[in-house]
mmCIF file of C-alpha atoms in Angstrom:
data_model
loop_
_atom_site.group_PDB
_atom_site.id
_atom_site.type_symbol
_atom_site.label_atom_id
_atom_site.label_comp_id
_atom_site.label_asym_id
_atom_site.label_seq_id
_atom_site.Cartn_x
_atom_site.Cartn_y
_atom_site.Cartn_z
ATOM 1 C CA UNK A 1 18.440 -9.140 12.149
ATOM 2 C CA UNK A 2 19.787 -5.967 10.570
ATOM 3 C CA UNK A 3 22.582 -3.545 11.322
ATOM 4 C CA UNK A 4 22.128 0.175 10.622
ATOM 5 C CA UNK A 5 19.615 -0.291 7.821
ATOM 6 C CA UNK A 6 17.555 2.764 6.959
ATOM 7 C CA UNK A 7 13.829 2.272 6.634
ATOM 8 C CA UNK A 8 12.470 5.713 5.665
ATOM 9 C CA UNK A 9 8.858 6.834 6.185
ATOM 10 C CA UNK A 10 8.514 4.822 9.378
ATOM 11 C CA UNK A 11 7.197 1.721 7.653
ATOM 12 C CA UNK A 12 9.552 -0.660 9.445
ATOM 13 C CA UNK A 13 7.253 -0.982 12.446
ATOM 14 C CA UNK A 14 4.111 -1.612 10.437
ATOM 15 C CA UNK A 15 4.997 -3.376 7.229
ATOM 16 C CA UNK A 16 8.295 -5.108 7.777
ATOM 17 C CA UNK A 17 7.923 -7.391 10.775
ATOM 18 C CA UNK A 18 9.650 -10.565 9.729
ATOM 19 C CA UNK A 19 10.279 -11.454 13.375
ATOM 20 C CA UNK A 20 6.499 -11.631 13.800
ATOM 21 C CA UNK A 21 6.142 -13.782 10.698
ATOM 22 C CA UNK A 22 8.739 -16.489 11.320
ATOM 23 C CA UNK A 23 6.250 -19.060 12.548
ATOM 24 C CA UNK A 24 3.600 -17.830 10.152
ATOM 25 C CA UNK A 25 5.668 -18.524 7.051
ATOM 26 C CA UNK A 26 6.607 -21.945 8.289
ATOM 27 C CA UNK A 27 2.974 -22.816 8.992
ATOM 28 C CA UNK A 28 1.890 -21.705 5.536
ATOM 29 C CA UNK A 29 4.156 -24.139 3.757
ATOM 30 C CA UNK A 30 6.005 -21.317 2.048
ATOM 31 C CA UNK A 31 9.204 -22.568 3.666
ATOM 32 C CA UNK A 32 10.709 -20.422 6.388
ATOM 33 C CA UNK A 33 10.904 -16.661 6.453
ATOM 34 C CA UNK A 34 14.562 -17.227 7.149
ATOM 35 C CA UNK A 35 14.916 -18.143 3.489
ATOM 36 C CA UNK A 36 14.308 -14.493 2.717
ATOM 37 C CA UNK A 37 17.789 -13.827 4.071
ATOM 38 C CA UNK A 38 21.020 -15.327 2.781
ATOM 39 C CA UNK A 39 23.961 -15.380 5.199
ATOM 40 C CA UNK A 40 27.355 -14.061 4.176
ATOM 41 C CA UNK A 41 30.647 -14.776 5.962
ATOM 42 C CA UNK A 42 32.785 -11.998 4.527
ATOM 43 C CA UNK A 43 33.607 -8.840 6.426
ATOM 44 C CA UNK A 44 31.198 -6.719 4.418
ATOM 45 C CA UNK A 45 27.498 -7.511 4.330
ATOM 46 C CA UNK A 46 26.575 -10.154 6.906
ATOM 47 C CA UNK A 47 22.917 -10.354 5.964
ATOM 48 C CA UNK A 48 21.530 -10.018 2.466
ATOM 49 C CA UNK A 49 18.120 -10.596 0.980
ATOM 50 C CA UNK A 50 17.170 -13.569 -1.142
ATOM 51 C CA UNK A 51 14.317 -14.080 -3.578
ATOM 52 C CA UNK A 52 11.803 -16.305 -1.748
ATOM 53 C CA UNK A 53 10.571 -19.413 -3.560
ATOM 54 C CA UNK A 54 6.922 -19.623 -4.506
ATOM 55 C CA UNK A 55 4.702 -22.068 -2.625
ATOM 56 C CA UNK A 56 3.144 -23.200 -5.926
ATOM 57 C CA UNK A 57 4.333 -23.914 -9.451
ATOM 58 C CA UNK A 58 4.654 -21.218 -12.095
ATOM 59 C CA UNK A 59 1.706 -22.583 -14.048
ATOM 60 C CA UNK A 60 -0.498 -23.217 -11.020
ATOM 61 C CA UNK A 61 -2.250 -19.836 -11.042
ATOM 62 C CA UNK A 62 -3.518 -20.246 -14.597
ATOM 63 C CA UNK A 63 -5.773 -19.177 -16.205
ATOM 64 C CA UNK A 64 -5.733 -16.030 -14.074
ATOM 65 C CA UNK A 65 -1.950 -15.535 -14.135
ATOM 66 C CA UNK A 66 -0.042 -17.351 -16.851
ATOM 67 C CA UNK A 67 3.219 -19.216 -16.368
ATOM 68 C CA UNK A 68 5.039 -16.695 -18.562
ATOM 69 C CA UNK A 69 3.632 -13.732 -16.642
ATOM 70 C CA UNK A 70 4.477 -15.223 -13.261
ATOM 71 C CA UNK A 71 8.008 -16.258 -14.243
ATOM 72 C CA UNK A 72 8.894 -12.812 -15.518
ATOM 73 C CA UNK A 73 7.279 -11.051 -12.577
ATOM 74 C CA UNK A 74 8.890 -13.257 -9.923
ATOM 75 C CA UNK A 75 12.237 -14.141 -11.491
ATOM 76 C CA UNK A 76 12.975 -10.806 -13.187
ATOM 77 C CA UNK A 77 11.102 -7.943 -11.536
ATOM 78 C CA UNK A 78 11.133 -9.182 -7.945
ATOM 79 C CA UNK A 79 14.696 -10.445 -8.296
ATOM 80 C CA UNK A 80 15.668 -6.977 -9.465
ATOM 81 C CA UNK A 81 14.391 -5.397 -6.244
ATOM 82 C CA UNK A 82 16.327 -7.961 -4.221
ATOM 83 C CA UNK A 83 19.519 -7.342 -6.198
ATOM 84 C CA UNK A 84 19.198 -3.569 -5.930
ATOM 85 C CA UNK A 85 18.560 -3.725 -2.193
ATOM 86 C CA UNK A 86 21.606 -5.909 -1.619
ATOM 87 C CA UNK A 87 23.794 -3.661 -3.765
ATOM 88 C CA UNK A 88 22.725 -0.613 -1.758
ATOM 89 C CA UNK A 89 23.413 -2.341 1.557
ATOM 90 C CA UNK A 90 26.858 -3.440 0.409
ATOM 91 C CA UNK A 91 27.652 0.051 -0.836
ATOM 92 C CA UNK A 92 26.598 1.599 2.470
ATOM 93 C CA UNK A 93 28.603 -0.862 4.541
ATOM 94 C CA UNK A 94 31.668 -0.325 2.371
ATOM 95 C CA UNK A 95 31.385 3.447 2.764
ATOM 96 C CA UNK A 96 31.009 3.148 6.534
ATOM 97 C CA UNK A 97 34.006 0.857 6.765
ATOM 98 C CA UNK A 98 36.128 3.240 4.701
ATOM 99 C CA UNK A 99 34.736 6.402 6.280
ATOM 100 C CA UNK A 100 33.567 7.806 2.949
ATOM 101 C CA UNK A 101 30.346 9.575 2.000
ATOM 102 C CA UNK A 102 27.594 8.690 -0.434
ATOM 103 C CA UNK A 103 24.448 10.418 -1.647
ATOM 104 C CA UNK A 104 22.396 10.013 1.518
ATOM 105 C CA UNK A 105 19.124 11.351 0.137
ATOM 106 C CA UNK A 106 19.205 9.300 -3.057
ATOM 107 C CA UNK A 107 20.322 6.185 -1.193
ATOM 108 C CA UNK A 108 17.536 6.457 1.379
ATOM 109 C CA UNK A 109 14.960 6.846 -1.379
ATOM 110 C CA UNK A 110 16.364 3.984 -3.458
ATOM 111 C CA UNK A 111 16.583 1.657 -0.468
ATOM 112 C CA UNK A 112 13.021 2.418 0.559
ATOM 113 C CA UNK A 113 11.783 1.818 -2.991
ATOM 114 C CA UNK A 114 13.597 -1.467 -3.572
ATOM 115 C CA UNK A 115 13.210 -2.966 -0.109
ATOM 116 C CA UNK A 116 9.518 -2.074 -0.060
ATOM 117 C CA UNK A 117 9.186 -3.661 -3.491
ATOM 118 C CA UNK A 118 10.719 -6.854 -2.151
ATOM 119 C CA UNK A 119 8.466 -7.013 0.907
ATOM 120 C CA UNK A 120 5.258 -6.145 -0.955
ATOM 121 C CA UNK A 121 5.948 -8.788 -3.595
ATOM 122 C CA UNK A 122 6.656 -11.373 -0.924
ATOM 123 C CA UNK A 123 3.220 -10.756 0.597
ATOM 124 C CA UNK A 124 1.669 -10.857 -2.872
ATOM 125 C CA UNK A 125 3.093 -14.281 -3.760
ATOM 126 C CA UNK A 126 2.234 -15.754 -0.394
ATOM 127 C CA UNK A 127 -1.418 -14.656 -0.340
ATOM 128 C CA UNK A 128 -2.259 -16.455 -3.601
ATOM 129 C CA UNK A 129 -3.015 -20.116 -4.218
ATOM 130 C CA UNK A 130 -4.205 -22.209 -7.176
ATOM 131 C CA UNK A 131 -7.885 -21.642 -7.925
ATOM 132 C CA UNK A 132 -8.627 -25.297 -7.173
ATOM 133 C CA UNK A 133 -7.466 -24.743 -3.576
ATOM 134 C CA UNK A 134 -9.040 -21.332 -3.017
ATOM 135 C CA UNK A 135 -12.278 -20.773 -1.156
ATOM 136 C CA UNK A 136 -14.656 -18.343 -2.800
ATOM 137 C CA UNK A 137 -14.635 -15.827 0.039
ATOM 138 C CA UNK A 138 -12.947 -15.023 3.377
ATOM 139 C CA UNK A 139 -13.198 -17.436 6.298
ATOM 140 C CA UNK A 140 -13.012 -17.346 10.084
ATOM 141 C CA UNK A 141 -12.280 -14.245 12.139
ATOM 142 C CA UNK A 142 -11.058 -12.445 9.044
ATOM 143 C CA UNK A 143 -14.429 -12.930 7.367
ATOM 144 C CA UNK A 144 -16.183 -11.623 10.472
ATOM 145 C CA UNK A 145 -13.963 -8.529 10.572
ATOM 146 C CA UNK A 146 -14.654 -7.792 6.907
ATOM 147 C CA UNK A 147 -18.392 -8.097 7.464
ATOM 148 C CA UNK A 148 -18.236 -5.851 10.528
ATOM 149 C CA UNK A 149 -16.226 -3.089 8.849
ATOM 150 C CA UNK A 150 -17.590 -3.223 5.299
ATOM 151 C CA UNK A 151 -21.051 -4.700 5.764
ATOM 152 C CA UNK A 152 -20.433 -7.654 3.463
ATOM 153 C CA UNK A 153 -17.729 -9.395 1.487
ATOM 154 C CA UNK A 154 -19.223 -8.100 -1.751
ATOM 155 C CA UNK A 155 -18.927 -4.519 -0.498
ATOM 156 C CA UNK A 156 -15.314 -5.101 0.539
ATOM 157 C CA UNK A 157 -14.527 -6.706 -2.820
ATOM 158 C CA UNK A 158 -16.062 -3.743 -4.642
ATOM 159 C CA UNK A 159 -14.146 -1.150 -2.600
ATOM 160 C CA UNK A 160 -10.815 -2.978 -2.848
ATOM 161 C CA UNK A 161 -11.236 -3.439 -6.603
ATOM 162 C CA UNK A 162 -12.112 0.234 -7.097
ATOM 163 C CA UNK A 163 -9.094 1.335 -5.078
ATOM 164 C CA UNK A 164 -6.840 -0.987 -7.107
ATOM 165 C CA UNK A 165 -8.232 0.046 -10.479
ATOM 166 C CA UNK A 166 -7.904 3.757 -9.673
ATOM 167 C CA UNK A 167 -4.207 3.687 -8.766
ATOM 168 C CA UNK A 168 -2.571 6.350 -10.920
ATOM 169 C CA UNK A 169 0.376 4.959 -12.834
ATOM 170 C CA UNK A 170 2.272 2.288 -10.901
ATOM 171 C CA UNK A 171 1.341 1.118 -7.440
ATOM 172 C CA UNK A 172 -0.561 -1.221 -5.188
ATOM 173 C CA UNK A 173 -3.837 -1.620 -3.345
ATOM 174 C CA UNK A 174 -3.514 -2.950 0.188
ATOM 175 C CA UNK A 175 -5.741 -3.951 3.064
ATOM 176 C CA UNK A 176 -4.352 -2.790 6.400
ATOM 177 C CA UNK A 177 -5.315 -3.165 10.041
ATOM 178 C CA UNK A 178 -5.142 -0.621 12.854
ATOM 179 C CA UNK A 179 -4.605 -2.263 16.222
ATOM 180 C CA UNK A 180 -5.602 0.918 18.067
ATOM 181 C CA UNK A 181 -9.094 1.121 16.558
ATOM 182 C CA UNK A 182 -9.376 -2.515 15.413
ATOM 183 C CA UNK A 183 -10.411 -1.268 11.981
ATOM 184 C CA UNK A 184 -9.583 -2.650 8.561
ATOM 185 C CA UNK A 185 -8.677 -0.078 5.941
ATOM 186 C CA UNK A 186 -7.931 -0.056 2.214
ATOM 187 C CA UNK A 187 -5.071 2.130 0.992
ATOM 188 C CA UNK A 188 -3.228 2.885 -2.221
ATOM 189 C CA UNK A 189 0.543 2.633 -2.322
ATOM 190 C CA UNK A 190 2.211 4.780 -4.956
ATOM 191 C CA UNK A 191 5.051 2.866 -6.584
ATOM 192 C CA UNK A 192 6.287 0.831 -3.598
ATOM 193 C CA UNK A 193 6.900 3.219 -0.784
ATOM 194 C CA UNK A 194 4.623 6.257 -0.738
ATOM 195 C CA UNK A 195 1.390 6.612 1.258
ATOM 196 C CA UNK A 196 2.092 3.742 3.624
ATOM 197 C CA UNK A 197 0.570 4.274 7.066
ATOM 198 C CA UNK A 198 3.205 3.730 9.780
ATOM 199 C CA UNK A 199 2.452 0.862 12.178
ATOM 200 C CA UNK A 200 -0.455 -0.439 10.083
ATOM 201 C CA UNK A 201 0.418 -4.027 9.116
ATOM 202 C CA UNK A 202 -0.606 -5.081 5.631
ATOM 203 C CA UNK A 203 -2.928 -8.076 5.501
ATOM 204 C CA UNK A 204 -3.172 -8.463 1.722
ATOM 205 C CA UNK A 205 -1.983 -6.484 -1.264
ATOM 206 C CA UNK A 206 -2.409 -6.401 -5.028
ATOM 207 C CA UNK A 207 0.286 -5.318 -7.459
ATOM 208 C CA UNK A 208 -1.206 -3.154 -10.205
ATOM 209 C CA UNK A 209 2.029 -2.129 -11.870
ATOM 210 C CA UNK A 210 1.687 -2.957 -15.566
ATOM 211 C CA UNK A 211 4.457 -5.538 -15.253
ATOM 212 C CA UNK A 212 2.073 -7.577 -13.065
ATOM 213 C CA UNK A 213 -0.483 -8.185 -15.794
ATOM 214 C CA UNK A 214 0.520 -6.801 -19.209
ATOM 215 C CA UNK A 215 1.485 -10.129 -20.792
ATOM 216 C CA UNK A 216 -1.880 -11.661 -19.909
ATOM 217 C CA UNK A 217 -4.250 -8.705 -20.003
ATOM 218 C CA UNK A 218 -2.478 -5.979 -21.980
ATOM 219 C CA UNK A 219 -3.852 -2.699 -20.595
ATOM 220 C CA UNK A 220 -7.001 -4.226 -19.076
ATOM 221 C CA UNK A 221 -6.182 -3.758 -15.399
ATOM 222 C CA UNK A 222 -9.802 -4.339 -14.423
ATOM 223 C CA UNK A 223 -9.860 -7.838 -15.886
ATOM 224 C CA UNK A 224 -6.643 -8.683 -14.021
ATOM 225 C CA UNK A 225 -8.183 -7.478 -10.755
ATOM 226 C CA UNK A 226 -11.299 -9.540 -11.419
ATOM 227 C CA UNK A 227 -9.194 -12.658 -11.923
ATOM 228 C CA UNK A 228 -7.208 -12.028 -8.740
ATOM 229 C CA UNK A 229 -10.249 -12.784 -6.578
ATOM 230 C CA UNK A 230 -10.200 -16.401 -7.790
ATOM 231 C CA UNK A 231 -6.730 -17.208 -6.443
ATOM 232 C CA UNK A 232 -6.666 -15.741 -2.931
ATOM 233 C CA UNK A 233 -5.668 -18.049 -0.077
ATOM 234 C CA UNK A 234 -8.319 -16.955 2.423
ATOM 235 C CA UNK A 235 -7.393 -19.654 4.939
ATOM 236 C CA UNK A 236 -3.848 -18.343 5.241
ATOM 237 C CA UNK A 237 -5.059 -14.756 5.415
ATOM 238 C CA UNK A 238 -7.301 -15.716 8.323
ATOM 239 C CA UNK A 239 -4.338 -17.274 10.156
ATOM 240 C CA UNK A 240 -2.281 -14.162 9.561
ATOM 241 C CA UNK A 241 -5.092 -11.842 10.658
ATOM 242 C CA UNK A 242 -5.290 -13.671 13.981
ATOM 243 C CA UNK A 243 -1.535 -13.386 14.412
ATOM 244 C CA UNK A 244 -1.173 -9.633 13.851
ATOM 245 C CA UNK A 245 -3.818 -8.602 16.365
ATOM 246 C CA UNK A 246 -2.186 -7.328 19.531
#
């Protein structure tokens, strides 16, 4: 899919497995994962990223996420990460074609930040659904795994919420899975690209940057987190959980 793209911190193998998700995205009704990529026919960048469409309307997550909040978050913030990633890829390909140098350290850091931001947001949009369609708690094998590792859904919900609310500054809370130990784990992600565990696929994540909730909740991150539990697509998460197990 990609040619000479840097993915620092080793997160390519764990977080960014679009080849594993091709059928999964199609099944979920979120169109195809191939829509995440826009083809180019020029001699520069052959593959560039594209902002994925939402599988629901902008007002469909209300009252927990308003139409205004979702439009700005998806169309402005997420689009910005896509644009920045594409600009970096084009710059790198141009430099390689011309045999010139660029700031390798800064470019690696910027690419990791923006590409991770794109991927994390894509998971975030996909895992949500209108409250009228959402079950109240996990289902299937995913529900069983949560009960086995955390004791109960309520305990998992408490731990995940505490991890999300305690993120310092900007970042994410994420539920991961280790195929070696078959354990679920909750982690914090600083900004977009720090503290990821290599080869641990993310099952669900929650954006707790202020841009994710400030229009609706001002500085009340806790209230935003509380509302998030009402719009999770547990059926799709169960399908995905089955798919990522080796």
